Coordinates of C-alpha atoms in Angstrom, one line a residue:
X6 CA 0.0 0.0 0.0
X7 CA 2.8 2.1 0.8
X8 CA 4.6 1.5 -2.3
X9 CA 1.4 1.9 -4.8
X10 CA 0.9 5.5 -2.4
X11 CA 4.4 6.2 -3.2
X12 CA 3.8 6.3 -6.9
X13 CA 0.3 7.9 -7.1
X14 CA 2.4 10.7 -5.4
X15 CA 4.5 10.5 -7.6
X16 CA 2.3 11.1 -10.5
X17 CA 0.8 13.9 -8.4
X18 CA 3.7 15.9 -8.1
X19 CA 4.6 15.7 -11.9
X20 CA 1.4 16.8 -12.9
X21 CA 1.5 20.1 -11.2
X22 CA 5.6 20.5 -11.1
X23 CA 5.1 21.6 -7.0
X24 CA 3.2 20.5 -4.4
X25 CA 2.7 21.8 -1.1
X26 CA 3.0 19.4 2.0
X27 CA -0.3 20.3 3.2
X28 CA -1.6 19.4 0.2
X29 CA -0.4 16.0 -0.4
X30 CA -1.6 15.3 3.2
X31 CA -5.1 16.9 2.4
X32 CA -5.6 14.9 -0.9
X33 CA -4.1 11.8 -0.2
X34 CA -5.8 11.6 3.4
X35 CA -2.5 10.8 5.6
X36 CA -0.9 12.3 8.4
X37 CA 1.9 14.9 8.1
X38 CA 4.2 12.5 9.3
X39 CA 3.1 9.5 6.9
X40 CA 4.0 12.6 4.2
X41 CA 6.8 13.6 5.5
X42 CA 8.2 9.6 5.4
X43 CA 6.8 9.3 1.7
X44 CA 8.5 12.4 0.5
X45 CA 11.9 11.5 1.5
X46 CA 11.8 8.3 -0.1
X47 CA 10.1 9.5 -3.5
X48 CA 13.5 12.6 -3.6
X49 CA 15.7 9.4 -3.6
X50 CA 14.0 9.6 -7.3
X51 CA 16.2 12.1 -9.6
X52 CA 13.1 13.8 -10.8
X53 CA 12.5 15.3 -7.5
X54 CA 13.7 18.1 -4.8
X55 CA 13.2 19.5 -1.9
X56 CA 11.8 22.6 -1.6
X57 CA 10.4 25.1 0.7
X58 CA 7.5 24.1 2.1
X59 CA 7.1 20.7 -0.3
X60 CA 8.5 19.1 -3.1
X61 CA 8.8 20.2 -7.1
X62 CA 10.2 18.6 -10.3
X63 CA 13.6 19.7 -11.1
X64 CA 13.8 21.8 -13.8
X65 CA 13.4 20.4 -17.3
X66 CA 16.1 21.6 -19.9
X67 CA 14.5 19.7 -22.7
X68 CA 15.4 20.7 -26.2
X69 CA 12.6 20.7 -28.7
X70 CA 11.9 18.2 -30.5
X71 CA 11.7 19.9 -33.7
X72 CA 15.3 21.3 -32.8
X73 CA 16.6 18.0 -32.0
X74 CA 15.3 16.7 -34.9
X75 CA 17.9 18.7 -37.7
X76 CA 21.0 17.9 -35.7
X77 CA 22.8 15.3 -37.2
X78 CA 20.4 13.8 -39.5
X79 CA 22.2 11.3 -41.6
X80 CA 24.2 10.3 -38.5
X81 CA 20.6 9.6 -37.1
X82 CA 19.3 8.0 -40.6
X83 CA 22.4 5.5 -40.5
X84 CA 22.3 4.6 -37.1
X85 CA 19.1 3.5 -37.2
X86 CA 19.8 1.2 -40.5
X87 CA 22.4 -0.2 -38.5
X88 CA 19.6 -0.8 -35.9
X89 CA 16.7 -2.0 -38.7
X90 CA 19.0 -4.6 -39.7
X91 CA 18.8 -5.9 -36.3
X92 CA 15.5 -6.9 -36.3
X93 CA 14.2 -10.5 -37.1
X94 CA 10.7 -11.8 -38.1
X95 CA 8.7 -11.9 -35.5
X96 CA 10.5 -10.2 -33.2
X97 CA 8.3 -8.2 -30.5
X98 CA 10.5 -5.0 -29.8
X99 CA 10.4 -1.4 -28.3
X100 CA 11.2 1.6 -29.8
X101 CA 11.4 4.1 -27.5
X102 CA 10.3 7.9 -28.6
X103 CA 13.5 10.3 -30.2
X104 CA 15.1 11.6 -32.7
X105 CA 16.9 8.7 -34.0
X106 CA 15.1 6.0 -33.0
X107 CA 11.8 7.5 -35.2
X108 CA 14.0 6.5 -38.1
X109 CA 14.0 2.9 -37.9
X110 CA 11.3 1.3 -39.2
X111 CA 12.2 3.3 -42.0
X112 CA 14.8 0.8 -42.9
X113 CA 13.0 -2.4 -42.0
X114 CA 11.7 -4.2 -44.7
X115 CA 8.6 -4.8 -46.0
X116 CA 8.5 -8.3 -45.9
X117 CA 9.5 -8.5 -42.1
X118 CA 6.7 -9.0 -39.8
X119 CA 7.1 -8.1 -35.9
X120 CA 5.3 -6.4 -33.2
X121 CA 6.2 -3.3 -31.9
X122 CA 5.5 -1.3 -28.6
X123 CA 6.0 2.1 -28.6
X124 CA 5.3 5.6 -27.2
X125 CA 6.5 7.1 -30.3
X126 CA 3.6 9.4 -32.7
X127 CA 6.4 9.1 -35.3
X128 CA 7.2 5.9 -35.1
X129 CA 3.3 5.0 -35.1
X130 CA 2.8 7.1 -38.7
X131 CA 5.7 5.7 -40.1
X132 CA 4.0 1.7 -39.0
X133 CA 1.1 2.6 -41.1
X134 CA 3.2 2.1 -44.0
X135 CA 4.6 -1.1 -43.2
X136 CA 1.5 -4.0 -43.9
X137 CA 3.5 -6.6 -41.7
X138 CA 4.0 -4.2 -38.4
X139 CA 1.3 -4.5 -35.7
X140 CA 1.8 -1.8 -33.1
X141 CA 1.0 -1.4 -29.1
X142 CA 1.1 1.8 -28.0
X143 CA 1.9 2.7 -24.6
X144 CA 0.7 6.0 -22.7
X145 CA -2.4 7.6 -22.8
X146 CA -1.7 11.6 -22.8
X147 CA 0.1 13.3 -26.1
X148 CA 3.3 15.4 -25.4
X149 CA 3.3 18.4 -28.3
X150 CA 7.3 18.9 -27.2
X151 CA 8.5 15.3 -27.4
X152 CA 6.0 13.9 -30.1
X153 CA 5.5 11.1 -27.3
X154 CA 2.8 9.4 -25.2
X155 CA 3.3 9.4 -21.5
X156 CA 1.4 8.4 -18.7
X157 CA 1.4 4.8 -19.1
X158 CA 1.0 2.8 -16.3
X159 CA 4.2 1.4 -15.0
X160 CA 2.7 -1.8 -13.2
X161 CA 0.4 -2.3 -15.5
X162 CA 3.4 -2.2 -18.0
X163 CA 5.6 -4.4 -16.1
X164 CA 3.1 -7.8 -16.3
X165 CA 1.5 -7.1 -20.0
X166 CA 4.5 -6.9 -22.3
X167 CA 7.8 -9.3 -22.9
X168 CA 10.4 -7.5 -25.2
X169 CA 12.7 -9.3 -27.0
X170 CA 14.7 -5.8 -27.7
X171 CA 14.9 -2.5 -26.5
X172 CA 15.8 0.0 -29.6
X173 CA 16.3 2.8 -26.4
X174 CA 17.2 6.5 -26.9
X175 CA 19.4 9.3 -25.0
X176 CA 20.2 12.8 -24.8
X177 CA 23.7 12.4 -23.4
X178 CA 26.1 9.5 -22.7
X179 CA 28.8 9.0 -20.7
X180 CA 31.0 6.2 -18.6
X181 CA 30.4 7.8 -15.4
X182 CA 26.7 8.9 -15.8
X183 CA 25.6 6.6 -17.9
X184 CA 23.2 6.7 -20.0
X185 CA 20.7 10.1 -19.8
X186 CA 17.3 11.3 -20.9
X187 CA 16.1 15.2 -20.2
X188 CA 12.2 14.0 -19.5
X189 CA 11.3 14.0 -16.3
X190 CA 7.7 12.4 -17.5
X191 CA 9.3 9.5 -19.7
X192 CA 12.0 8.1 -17.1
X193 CA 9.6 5.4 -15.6
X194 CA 8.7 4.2 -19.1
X195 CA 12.2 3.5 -19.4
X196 CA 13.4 2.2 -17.0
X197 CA 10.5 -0.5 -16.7
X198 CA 11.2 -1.1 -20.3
X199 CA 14.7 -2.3 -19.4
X200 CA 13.6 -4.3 -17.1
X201 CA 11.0 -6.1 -19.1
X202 CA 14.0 -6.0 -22.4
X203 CA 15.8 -9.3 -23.2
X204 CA 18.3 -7.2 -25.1
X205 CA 19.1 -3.6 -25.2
X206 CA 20.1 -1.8 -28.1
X207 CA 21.2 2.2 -27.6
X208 CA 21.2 4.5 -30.4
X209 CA 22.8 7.6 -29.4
X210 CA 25.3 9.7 -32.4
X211 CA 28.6 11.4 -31.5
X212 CA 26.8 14.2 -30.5
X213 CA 25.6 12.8 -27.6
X214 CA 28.4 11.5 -25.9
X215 CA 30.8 12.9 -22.9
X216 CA 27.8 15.7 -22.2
X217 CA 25.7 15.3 -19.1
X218 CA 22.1 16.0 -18.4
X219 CA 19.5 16.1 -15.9
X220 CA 18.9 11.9 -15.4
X221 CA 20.4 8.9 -15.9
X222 CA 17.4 6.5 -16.6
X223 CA 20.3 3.6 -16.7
X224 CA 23.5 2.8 -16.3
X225 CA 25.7 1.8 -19.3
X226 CA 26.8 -1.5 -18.8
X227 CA 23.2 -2.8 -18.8
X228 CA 23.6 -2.5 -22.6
X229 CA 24.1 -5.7 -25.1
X230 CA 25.0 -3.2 -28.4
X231 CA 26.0 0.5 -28.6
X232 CA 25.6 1.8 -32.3
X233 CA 26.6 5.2 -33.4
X234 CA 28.7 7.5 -35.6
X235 CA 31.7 7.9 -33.0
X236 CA 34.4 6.5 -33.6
X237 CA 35.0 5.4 -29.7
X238 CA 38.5 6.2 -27.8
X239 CA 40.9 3.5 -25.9
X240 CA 38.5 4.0 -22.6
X241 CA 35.3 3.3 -24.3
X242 CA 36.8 0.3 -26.2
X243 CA 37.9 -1.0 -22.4
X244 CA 34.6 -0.4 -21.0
X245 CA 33.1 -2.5 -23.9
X246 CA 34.7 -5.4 -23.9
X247 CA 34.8 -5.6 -19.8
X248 CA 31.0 -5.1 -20.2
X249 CA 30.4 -7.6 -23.0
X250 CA 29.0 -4.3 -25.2
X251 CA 29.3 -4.9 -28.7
X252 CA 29.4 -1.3 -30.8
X253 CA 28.3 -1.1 -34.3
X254 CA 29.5 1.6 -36.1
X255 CA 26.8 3.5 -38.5
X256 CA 28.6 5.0 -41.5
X257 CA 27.0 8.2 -42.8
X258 CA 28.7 7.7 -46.0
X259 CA 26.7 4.8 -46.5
X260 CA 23.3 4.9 -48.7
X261 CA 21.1 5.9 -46.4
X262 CA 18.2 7.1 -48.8

C-alpha cells in the first residue's frame, strides 16, 4: 500500500511540477508524518527536490523536438539502419520515442513481420506504412514537445508486455553517468522497459556523448550493443569489452536514402 501511495504521489507531483506538504496530506488523506516519510523516499527519485515548504520537479532543460530533430540527421538516418538490420521476423520489440530512433522502421523491410511497442507518434505514422508491423502503443496523454505518449501505467506495464529488444534513446552519454534522458515524464517508461527487455540496443550519435544532463534512466553496462557515428576512444573500447557491449559503427557515408 505504501509503495502503490508512493507512486500515485508521484504522478501527483509531476502533474503540477510543485506541491505543497499540506496538500499532499489533504488529498491523499494521511498524516503529516506519513507525508513527510513518503516524501523522502520519492526525492531518492532524480526527478524530485526538496523545496520550501514541499517538493517540485527539477527543472526540465529539454530541447525541442523539432530542434533535435535537424542535428545530425544522416548520422541519425544511418544509425538507425544499423539498428533496422537488427530486427528478425517476429521479433516483439520497443522503440522508445526520439530523434533517432523515429528512423528505424524506415529501414525495416517490407516483408518482415514483428510487433512493436512504442510511445512514439512518429514511429506510429511511419507503422502505417509497413502491412507486416502491428503496433501497441503505450501511454495515454500526447506530449506536443516530445512527439510522445506518457502516462502509461508502469505496473500495468511491467506484467502485459515481454520484449525481445529494446531500440532505447538518450540525450547524453557518458561512462560515469551513464546513459541520460532530459524528460522528467518519460524516465519510468524506461526504466520499466529495461527491465522487461531481453536485449538492449542504444542508439545515441557522437553528439551525444561525454555531455551530461539532468537523469540517468540507466547505467551503461546494462547494454548488449552500442551503435553510433563515433568513432569510440581507448577508454570506451575498455569499458566495452569488460561489459560484454558490442558497438556497431553507422557510417553516414553509406546509402542511407
Amino acid at each position: 500500500m505504501k509503495e502503490k501511495r508512493s507512486q500515485l504521489m508521484k504522478h501527483y507531483i509531476l502533474d503540477r511540477h510543485f506541491v505543497s506538504l499540506k496538500e499532499l496530506e489533504r488529498h491523499f488523506n494521511v498524516s503529516m508524518n506519513t507525508v513527510r516519510r513518503d516524501i523522502n523516499q520519492i526525492i531518492e527519485d532524480a526527478r524530485f527536490q526538496k523545496v520550501y515548504g514541499g517538493i517540485s520537479v527539477k527543472k526540465n532543460p529539454l530541447v525541442s523536438f523539432q530542434n533535435r530533430n535537424i542535428e545530425n540527421k544522416r548520422a541519425k538516418q544511418a544509425i538507425a539502419k544499423e539498428a533496422a538490420s537488427l530486427i528478425k521476423p517476429h521479433d516483439l520489440i520497443y522503440i522508445d520515442s526520439g530523434t533517432t530512433t523515429k528512423y528505424i522502421l524506415d529501414y525495416l523491410p517490407d516483408d518482415v513481420q514483428v510487433s512493436v511497442i512504442t510511445n512514439s507518434l512518429d514511429v506510429i505514422l511511419t507503422s502505417e506504412t509497413k502491412k507486416n508491423v502491428s503496433v501497441f502503443l503505450i501511454g495515454h496523454i500526447y506530449r506536443k514537445d516530445t512527439r510522445s505518449f506518457v502516462g502509461a501505467d508502469v505496473n500495468d506495464l511491467s506484467t502485459r508486455y515481454n520484449v525481445d529488444k529494446a531500440f532505447m534513446a538518450a540525450t547524453a552519454v557518458s561512462i560515469q553517468n551513464g546513459i541520460m534522458n532530459s524528460d522528467v515524464i518519460e524516465y519510468d517508461i524506461k526504466k520499466t522497459i529495461l527491465n522487461k527487455a531481453n536485449s538492449i540496443y542504444l542508439l545515441a550519435d557522437k553528439s551525444k556523448f561525454d555531455r551530461s544532463t539532468l537523469l540517468t534512466y540507466a547505467d551503461l553496462d546494462i547494454l548488449d550493443v552500442i551503435i553510433s557515428d563515433k568513432l569510440f576512444n581507448i577508454d570506451y573500447q575498455n569499458y566495452f569489452q569488460a561489459h560484454q557491449i558490442k558497438s556497431i559503427y553507422a557510417n553516414i557515408n553509406d546509402n542511407i536514402e
